Coordinates of N, CA, C and O in Angstrom, one line a residue:
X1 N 0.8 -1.2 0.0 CA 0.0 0.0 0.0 C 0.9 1.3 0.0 O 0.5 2.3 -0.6
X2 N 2.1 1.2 0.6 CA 3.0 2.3 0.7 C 3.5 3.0 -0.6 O 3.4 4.2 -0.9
X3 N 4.1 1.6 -1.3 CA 4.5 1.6 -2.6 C 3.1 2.6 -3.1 O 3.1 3.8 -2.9
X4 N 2.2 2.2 -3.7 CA 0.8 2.8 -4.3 C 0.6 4.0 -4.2 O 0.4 4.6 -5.3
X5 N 0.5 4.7 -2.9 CA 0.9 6.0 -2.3 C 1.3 6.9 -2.6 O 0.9 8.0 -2.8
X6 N 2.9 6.0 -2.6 CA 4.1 7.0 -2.7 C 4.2 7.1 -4.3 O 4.5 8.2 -4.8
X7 N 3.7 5.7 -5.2 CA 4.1 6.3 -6.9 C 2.6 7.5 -7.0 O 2.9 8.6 -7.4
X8 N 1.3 7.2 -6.7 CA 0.1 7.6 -6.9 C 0.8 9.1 -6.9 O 1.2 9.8 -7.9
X9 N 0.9 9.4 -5.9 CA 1.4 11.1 -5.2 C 2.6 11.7 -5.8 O 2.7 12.9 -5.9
X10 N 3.6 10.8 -6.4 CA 4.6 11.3 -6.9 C 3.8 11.5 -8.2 O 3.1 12.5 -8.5
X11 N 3.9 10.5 -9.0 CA 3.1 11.0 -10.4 C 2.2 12.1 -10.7 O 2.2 12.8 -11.8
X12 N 1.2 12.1 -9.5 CA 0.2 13.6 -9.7 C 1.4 14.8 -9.4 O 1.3 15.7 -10.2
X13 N 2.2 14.8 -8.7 CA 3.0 15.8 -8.3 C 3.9 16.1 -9.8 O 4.1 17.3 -10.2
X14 N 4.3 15.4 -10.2 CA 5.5 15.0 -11.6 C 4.4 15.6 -13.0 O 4.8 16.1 -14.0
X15 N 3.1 15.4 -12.8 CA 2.3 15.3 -14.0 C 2.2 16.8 -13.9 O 2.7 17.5 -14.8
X16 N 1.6 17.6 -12.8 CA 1.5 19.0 -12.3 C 2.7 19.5 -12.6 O 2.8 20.1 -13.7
X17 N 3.7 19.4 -11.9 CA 4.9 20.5 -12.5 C 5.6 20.0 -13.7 O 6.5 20.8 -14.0
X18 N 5.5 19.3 -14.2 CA 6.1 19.1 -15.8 C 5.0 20.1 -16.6 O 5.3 21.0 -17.4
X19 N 3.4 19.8 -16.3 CA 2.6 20.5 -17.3 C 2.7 22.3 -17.2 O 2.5 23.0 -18.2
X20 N 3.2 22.8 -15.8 CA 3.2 23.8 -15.5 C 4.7 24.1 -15.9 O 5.0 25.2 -16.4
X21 N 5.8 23.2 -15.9 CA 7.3 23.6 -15.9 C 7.1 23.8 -18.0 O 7.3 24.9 -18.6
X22 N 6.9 22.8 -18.5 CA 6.2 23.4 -19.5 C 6.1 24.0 -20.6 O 6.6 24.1 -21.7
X23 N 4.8 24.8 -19.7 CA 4.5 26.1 -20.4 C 4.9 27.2 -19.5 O 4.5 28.4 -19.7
X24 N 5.5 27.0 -18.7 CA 6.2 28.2 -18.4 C 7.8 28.2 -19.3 O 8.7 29.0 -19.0
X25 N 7.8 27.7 -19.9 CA 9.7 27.8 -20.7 C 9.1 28.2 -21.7 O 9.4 29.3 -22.2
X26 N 7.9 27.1 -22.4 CA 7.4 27.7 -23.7 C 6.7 28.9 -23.6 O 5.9 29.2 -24.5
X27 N 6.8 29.8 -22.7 CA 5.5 30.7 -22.3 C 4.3 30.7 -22.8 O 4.1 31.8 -23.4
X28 N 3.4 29.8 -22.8 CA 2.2 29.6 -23.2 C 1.4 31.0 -22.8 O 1.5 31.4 -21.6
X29 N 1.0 31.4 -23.3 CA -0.2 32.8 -23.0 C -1.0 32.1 -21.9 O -1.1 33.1 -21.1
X30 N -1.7 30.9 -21.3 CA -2.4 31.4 -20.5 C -0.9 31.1 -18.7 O -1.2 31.2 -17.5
X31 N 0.1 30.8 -19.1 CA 1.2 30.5 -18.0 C 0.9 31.9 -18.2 O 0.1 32.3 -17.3
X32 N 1.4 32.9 -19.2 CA 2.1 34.4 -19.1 C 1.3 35.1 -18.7 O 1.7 36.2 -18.5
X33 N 0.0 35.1 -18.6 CA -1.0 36.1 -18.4 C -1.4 35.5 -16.8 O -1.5 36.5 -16.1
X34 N -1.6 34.5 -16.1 CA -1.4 33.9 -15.1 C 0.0 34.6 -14.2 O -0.6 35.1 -13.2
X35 N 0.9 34.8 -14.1 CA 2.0 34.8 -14.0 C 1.9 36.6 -13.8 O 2.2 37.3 -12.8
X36 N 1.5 37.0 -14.9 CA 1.4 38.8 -14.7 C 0.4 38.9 -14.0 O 0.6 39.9 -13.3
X37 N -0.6 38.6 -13.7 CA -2.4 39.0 -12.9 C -1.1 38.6 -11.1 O -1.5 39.0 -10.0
X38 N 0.1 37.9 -11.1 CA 0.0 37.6 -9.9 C 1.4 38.6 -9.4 O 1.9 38.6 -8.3
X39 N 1.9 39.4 -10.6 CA 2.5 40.0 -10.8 C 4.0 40.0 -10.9 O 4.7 40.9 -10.8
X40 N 4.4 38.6 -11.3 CA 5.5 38.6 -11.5 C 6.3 38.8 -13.0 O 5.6 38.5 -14.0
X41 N 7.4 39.2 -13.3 CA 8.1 39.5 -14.8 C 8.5 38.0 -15.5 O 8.6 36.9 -14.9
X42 N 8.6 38.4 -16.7 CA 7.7 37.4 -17.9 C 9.3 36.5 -17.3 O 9.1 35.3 -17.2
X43 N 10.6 37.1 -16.9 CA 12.0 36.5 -17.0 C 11.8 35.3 -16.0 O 12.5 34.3 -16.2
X44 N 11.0 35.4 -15.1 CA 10.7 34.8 -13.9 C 10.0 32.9 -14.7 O 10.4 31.8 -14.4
X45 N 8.9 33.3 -15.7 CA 8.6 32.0 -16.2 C 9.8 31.1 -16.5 O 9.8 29.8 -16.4
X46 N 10.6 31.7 -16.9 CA 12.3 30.5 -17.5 C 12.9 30.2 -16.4 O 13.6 29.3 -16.6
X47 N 13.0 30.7 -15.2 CA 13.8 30.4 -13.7 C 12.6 29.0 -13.4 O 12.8 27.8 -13.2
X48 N 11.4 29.7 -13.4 CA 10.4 28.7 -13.0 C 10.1 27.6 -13.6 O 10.0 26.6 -12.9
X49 N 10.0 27.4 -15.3 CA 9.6 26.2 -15.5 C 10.7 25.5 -15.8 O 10.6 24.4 -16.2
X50 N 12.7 26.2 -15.7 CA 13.2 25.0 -15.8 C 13.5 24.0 -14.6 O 13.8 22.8 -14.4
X51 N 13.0 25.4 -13.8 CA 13.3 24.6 -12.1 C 12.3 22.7 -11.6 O 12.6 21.6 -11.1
X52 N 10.9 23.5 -12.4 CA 10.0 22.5 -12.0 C 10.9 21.1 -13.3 O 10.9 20.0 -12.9
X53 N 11.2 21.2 -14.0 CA 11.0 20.3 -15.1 C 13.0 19.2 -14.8 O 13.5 18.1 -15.2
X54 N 13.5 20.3 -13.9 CA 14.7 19.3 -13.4 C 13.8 18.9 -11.9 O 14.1 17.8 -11.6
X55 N 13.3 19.3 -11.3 CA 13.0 18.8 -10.1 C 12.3 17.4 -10.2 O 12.7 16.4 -9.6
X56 N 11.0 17.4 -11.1 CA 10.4 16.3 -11.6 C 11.5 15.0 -12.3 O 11.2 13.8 -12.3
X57 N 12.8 15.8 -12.8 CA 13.2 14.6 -13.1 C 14.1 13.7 -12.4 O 14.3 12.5 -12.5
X58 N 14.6 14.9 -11.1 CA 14.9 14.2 -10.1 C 14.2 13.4 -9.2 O 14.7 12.4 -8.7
X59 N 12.5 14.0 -9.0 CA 12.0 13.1 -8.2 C 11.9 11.5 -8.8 O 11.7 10.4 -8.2
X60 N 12.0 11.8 -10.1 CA 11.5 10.6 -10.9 C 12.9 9.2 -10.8 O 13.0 8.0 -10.5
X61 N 13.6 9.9 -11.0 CA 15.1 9.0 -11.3 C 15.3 8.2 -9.8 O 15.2 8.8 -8.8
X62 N 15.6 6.6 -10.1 CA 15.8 6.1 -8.7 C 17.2 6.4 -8.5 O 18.1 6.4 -9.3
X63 N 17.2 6.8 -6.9 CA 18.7 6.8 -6.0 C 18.7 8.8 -5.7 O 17.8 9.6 -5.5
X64 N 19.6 8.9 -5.9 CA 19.6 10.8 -5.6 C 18.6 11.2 -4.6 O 17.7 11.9 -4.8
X65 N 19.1 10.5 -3.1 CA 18.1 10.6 -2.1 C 18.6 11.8 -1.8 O 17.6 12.3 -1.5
X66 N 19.8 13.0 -1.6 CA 19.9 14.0 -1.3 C 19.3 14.9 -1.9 O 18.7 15.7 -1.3
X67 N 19.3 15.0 -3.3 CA 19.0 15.4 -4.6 C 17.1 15.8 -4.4 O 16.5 16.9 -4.4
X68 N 16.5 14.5 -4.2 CA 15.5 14.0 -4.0 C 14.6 15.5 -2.5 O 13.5 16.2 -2.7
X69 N 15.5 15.4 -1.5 CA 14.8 16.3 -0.4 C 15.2 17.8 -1.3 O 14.3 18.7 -1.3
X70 N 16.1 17.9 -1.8 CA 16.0 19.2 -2.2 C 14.6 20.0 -3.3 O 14.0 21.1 -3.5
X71 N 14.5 18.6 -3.8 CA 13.2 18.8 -5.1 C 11.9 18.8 -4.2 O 10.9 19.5 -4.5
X72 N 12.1 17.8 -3.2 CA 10.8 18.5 -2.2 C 10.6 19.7 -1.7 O 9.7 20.5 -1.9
X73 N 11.5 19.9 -1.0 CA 12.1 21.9 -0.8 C 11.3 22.7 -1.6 O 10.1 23.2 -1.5
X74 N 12.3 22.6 -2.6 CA 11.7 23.6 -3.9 C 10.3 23.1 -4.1 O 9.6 23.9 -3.4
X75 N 9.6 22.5 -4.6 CA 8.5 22.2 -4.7 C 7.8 22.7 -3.6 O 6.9 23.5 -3.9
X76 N 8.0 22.4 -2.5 CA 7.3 23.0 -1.6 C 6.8 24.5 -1.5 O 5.7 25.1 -1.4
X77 N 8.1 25.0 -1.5 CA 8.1 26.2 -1.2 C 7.3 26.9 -2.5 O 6.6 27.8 -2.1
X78 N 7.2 26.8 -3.6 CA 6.7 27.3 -5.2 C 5.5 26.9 -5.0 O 4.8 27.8 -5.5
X79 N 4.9 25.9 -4.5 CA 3.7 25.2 -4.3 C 2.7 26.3 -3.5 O 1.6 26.8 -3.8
X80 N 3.7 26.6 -2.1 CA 3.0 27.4 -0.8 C 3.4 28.8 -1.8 O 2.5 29.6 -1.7
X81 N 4.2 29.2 -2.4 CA 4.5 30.4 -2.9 C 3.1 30.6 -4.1 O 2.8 31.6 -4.7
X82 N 2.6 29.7 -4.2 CA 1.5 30.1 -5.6 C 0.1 30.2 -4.9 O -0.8 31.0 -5.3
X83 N 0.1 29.4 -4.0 CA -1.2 30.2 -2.9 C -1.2 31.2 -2.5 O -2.1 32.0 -2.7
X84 N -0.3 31.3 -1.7 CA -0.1 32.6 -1.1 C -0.1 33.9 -2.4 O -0.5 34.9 -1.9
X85 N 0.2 34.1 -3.3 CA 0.5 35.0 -4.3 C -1.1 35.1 -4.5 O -1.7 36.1 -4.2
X86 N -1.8 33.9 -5.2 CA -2.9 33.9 -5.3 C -3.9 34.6 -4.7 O -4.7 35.3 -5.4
X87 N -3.8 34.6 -3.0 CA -4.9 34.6 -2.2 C -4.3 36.6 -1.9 O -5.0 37.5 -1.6
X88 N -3.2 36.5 -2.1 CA -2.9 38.4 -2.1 C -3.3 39.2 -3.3 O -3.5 40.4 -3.5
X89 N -3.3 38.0 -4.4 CA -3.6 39.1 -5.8 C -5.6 38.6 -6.2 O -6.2 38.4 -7.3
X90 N -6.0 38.6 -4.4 CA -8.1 39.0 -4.8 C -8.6 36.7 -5.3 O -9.8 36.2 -5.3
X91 N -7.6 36.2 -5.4 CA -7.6 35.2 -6.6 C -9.3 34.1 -5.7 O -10.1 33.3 -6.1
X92 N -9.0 34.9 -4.4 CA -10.6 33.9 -3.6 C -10.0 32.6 -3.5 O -8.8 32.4 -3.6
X93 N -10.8 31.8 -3.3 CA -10.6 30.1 -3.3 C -9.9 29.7 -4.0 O -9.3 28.7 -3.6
X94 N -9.4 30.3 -5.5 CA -8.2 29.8 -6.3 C -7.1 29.6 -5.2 O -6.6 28.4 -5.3
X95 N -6.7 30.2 -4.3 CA -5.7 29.9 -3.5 C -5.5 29.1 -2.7 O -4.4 29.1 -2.1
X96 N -6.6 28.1 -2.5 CA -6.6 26.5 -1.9 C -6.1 25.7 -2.9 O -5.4 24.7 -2.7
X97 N -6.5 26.3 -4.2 CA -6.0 24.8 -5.5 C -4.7 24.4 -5.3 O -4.5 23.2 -5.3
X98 N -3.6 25.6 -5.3 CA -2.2 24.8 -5.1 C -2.0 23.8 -4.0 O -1.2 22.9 -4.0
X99 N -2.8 24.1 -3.0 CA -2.9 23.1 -1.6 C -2.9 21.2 -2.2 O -2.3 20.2 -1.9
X100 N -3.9 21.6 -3.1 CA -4.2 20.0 -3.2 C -2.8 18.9 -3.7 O -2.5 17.7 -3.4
X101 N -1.8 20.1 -4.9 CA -0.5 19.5 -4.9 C 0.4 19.7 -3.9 O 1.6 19.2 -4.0
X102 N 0.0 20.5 -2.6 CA 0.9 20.4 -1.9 C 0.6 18.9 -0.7 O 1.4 18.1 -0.1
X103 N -0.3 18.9 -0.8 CA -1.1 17.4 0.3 C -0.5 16.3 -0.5 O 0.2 15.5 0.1
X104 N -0.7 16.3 -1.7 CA -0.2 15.0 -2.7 C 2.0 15.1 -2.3 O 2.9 14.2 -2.3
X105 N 2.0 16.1 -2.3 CA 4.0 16.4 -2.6 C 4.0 16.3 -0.9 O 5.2 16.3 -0.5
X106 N 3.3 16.3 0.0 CA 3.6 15.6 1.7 C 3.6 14.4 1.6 O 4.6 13.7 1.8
X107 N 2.1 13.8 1.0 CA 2.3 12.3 0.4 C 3.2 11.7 0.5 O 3.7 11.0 1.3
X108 N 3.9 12.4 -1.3 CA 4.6 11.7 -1.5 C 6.3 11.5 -0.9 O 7.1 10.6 -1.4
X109 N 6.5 12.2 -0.2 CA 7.6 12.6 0.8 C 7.8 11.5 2.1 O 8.8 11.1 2.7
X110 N 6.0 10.9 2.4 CA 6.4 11.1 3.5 C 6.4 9.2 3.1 O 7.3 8.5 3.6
X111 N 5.6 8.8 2.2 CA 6.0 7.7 1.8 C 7.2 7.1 1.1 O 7.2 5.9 1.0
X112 N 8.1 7.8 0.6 CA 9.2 7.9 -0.1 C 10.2 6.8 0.6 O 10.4 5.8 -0.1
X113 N 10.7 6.9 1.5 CA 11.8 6.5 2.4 C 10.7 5.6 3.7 O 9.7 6.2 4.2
X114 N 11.2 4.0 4.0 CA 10.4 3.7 5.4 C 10.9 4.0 6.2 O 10.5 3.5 7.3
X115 N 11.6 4.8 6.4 CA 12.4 5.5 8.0 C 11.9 7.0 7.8 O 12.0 7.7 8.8
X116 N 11.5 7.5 6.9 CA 10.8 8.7 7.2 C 10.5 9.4 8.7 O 9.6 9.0 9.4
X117 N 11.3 10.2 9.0 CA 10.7 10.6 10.6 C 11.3 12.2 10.6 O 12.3 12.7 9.9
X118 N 10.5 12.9 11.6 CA 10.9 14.4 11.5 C 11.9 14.8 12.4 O 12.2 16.0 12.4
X119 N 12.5 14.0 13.4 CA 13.1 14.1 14.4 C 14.7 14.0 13.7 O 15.0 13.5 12.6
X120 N 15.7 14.5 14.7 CA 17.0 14.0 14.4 C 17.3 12.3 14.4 O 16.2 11.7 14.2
X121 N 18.3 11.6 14.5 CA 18.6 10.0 14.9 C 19.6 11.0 16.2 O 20.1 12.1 16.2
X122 N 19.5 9.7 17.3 CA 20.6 10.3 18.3 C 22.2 10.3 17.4 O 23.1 11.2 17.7
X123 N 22.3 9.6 16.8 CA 23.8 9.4 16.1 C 23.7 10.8 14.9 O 24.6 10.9 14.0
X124 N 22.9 11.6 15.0 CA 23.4 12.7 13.5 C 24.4 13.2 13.5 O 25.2 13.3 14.5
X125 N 24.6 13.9 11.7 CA 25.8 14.4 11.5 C 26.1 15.7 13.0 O 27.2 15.6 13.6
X126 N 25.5 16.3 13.2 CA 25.7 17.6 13.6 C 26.1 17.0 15.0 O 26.9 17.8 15.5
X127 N 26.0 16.0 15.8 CA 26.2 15.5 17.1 C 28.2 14.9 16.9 O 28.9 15.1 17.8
X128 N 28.5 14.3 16.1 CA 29.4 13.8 15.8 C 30.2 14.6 14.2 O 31.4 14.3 14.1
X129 N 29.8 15.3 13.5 CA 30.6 15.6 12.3 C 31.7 16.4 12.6 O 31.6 17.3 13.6
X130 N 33.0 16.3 11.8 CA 34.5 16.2 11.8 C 34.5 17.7 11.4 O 33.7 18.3 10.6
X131 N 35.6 18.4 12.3 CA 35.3 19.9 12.1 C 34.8 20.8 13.2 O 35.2 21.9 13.5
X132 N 33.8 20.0 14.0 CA 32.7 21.0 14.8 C 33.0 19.8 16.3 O 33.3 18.6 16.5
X133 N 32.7 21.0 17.3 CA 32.6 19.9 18.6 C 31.7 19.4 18.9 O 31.7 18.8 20.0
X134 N 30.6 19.4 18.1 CA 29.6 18.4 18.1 C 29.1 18.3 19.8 O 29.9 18.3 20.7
X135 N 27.7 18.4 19.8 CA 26.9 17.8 20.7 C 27.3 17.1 21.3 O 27.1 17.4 22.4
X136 N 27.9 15.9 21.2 CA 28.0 14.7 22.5 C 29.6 15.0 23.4 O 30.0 14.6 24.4
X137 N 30.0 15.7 22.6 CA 31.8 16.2 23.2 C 31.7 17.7 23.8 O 32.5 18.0 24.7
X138 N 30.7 18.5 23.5 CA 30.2 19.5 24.2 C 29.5 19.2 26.0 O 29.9 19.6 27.1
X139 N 28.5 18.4 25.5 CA 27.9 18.1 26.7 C 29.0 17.2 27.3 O 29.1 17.6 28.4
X140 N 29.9 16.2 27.0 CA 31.0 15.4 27.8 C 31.8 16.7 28.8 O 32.3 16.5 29.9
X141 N 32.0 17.9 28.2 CA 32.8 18.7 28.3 C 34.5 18.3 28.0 O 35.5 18.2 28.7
X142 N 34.1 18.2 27.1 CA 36.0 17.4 26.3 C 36.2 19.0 25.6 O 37.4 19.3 25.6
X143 N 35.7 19.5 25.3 CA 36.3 20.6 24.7 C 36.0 21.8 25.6 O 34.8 21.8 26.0
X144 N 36.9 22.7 25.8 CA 36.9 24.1 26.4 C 37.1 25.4 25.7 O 37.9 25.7 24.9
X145 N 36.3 25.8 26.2 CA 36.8 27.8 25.0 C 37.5 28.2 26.0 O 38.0 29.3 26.0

């Protein structure tokens, strides 16, 4: 059922921002007139649909699990950035629609990986990584300022 989930949600997420990544490169008239009512410059469609159309191919390609949270990032944030633009530029209820790809791109996030969790592991980089005195040598008090 996980598996099902996680492709179901990726795919709507992949189908959404390829159709939108797009016609934002090709600037399709209704991307560019969309795009100006929310007020942003026409230069902005080519930042935007090449971003979605590498992100999509990252989500898609197996392995590039680092690669992979970054494309959720972005996605995220363009996702919450198209509501919110929406709901300041009068747009009404239009500004729930991006929600529905953002529920599907939690989805698929959260099904992605079975260790999925929001918390640190007691063993993380930041407790132990080379360079820094790390959390567990801090609290030992092994290092002194």
């Amino acid at each position: 059922m996980r598996k099902i989930t996680y492709w179901t949600a990726t795919l709507f997420v992949a189908t959404i921002m390829s159709i939108s990544g797009i016609m934002a490169v090709t600037h399709a008239p209704a991307m560019m007139k969309a795009l100006a009512h929310l007020g942003y410059p026409v230069y902005f469609s080519d930042l935007l649909g090449v971003a979605k159309l590498v992100g999509t191919c990252v989500l898609l390609v197996p392995g590039w699990a680092r690669l992979k949270e970054w494309a959720y990032v972005g996605f995220g944030i363009t996702v919450l950035s198209a509501s919110y633009s929406h709901l300041l530029s009068g747009d009404g209820l239009m500004a729930l629609e991006p929600l529905v790809t953002f529920a599907a791109l939690g989805a698929s996030y959260m099904t992605s990986f079975a260790d999925r969790r929001f918390s640190p592991s007691a063993n993380s980089q930041t407790e132990r990584g080379p360079g820094s005195l790390g959390l567990a040598a801090a609290r030992a008090g092994k290092h002194r300022m």
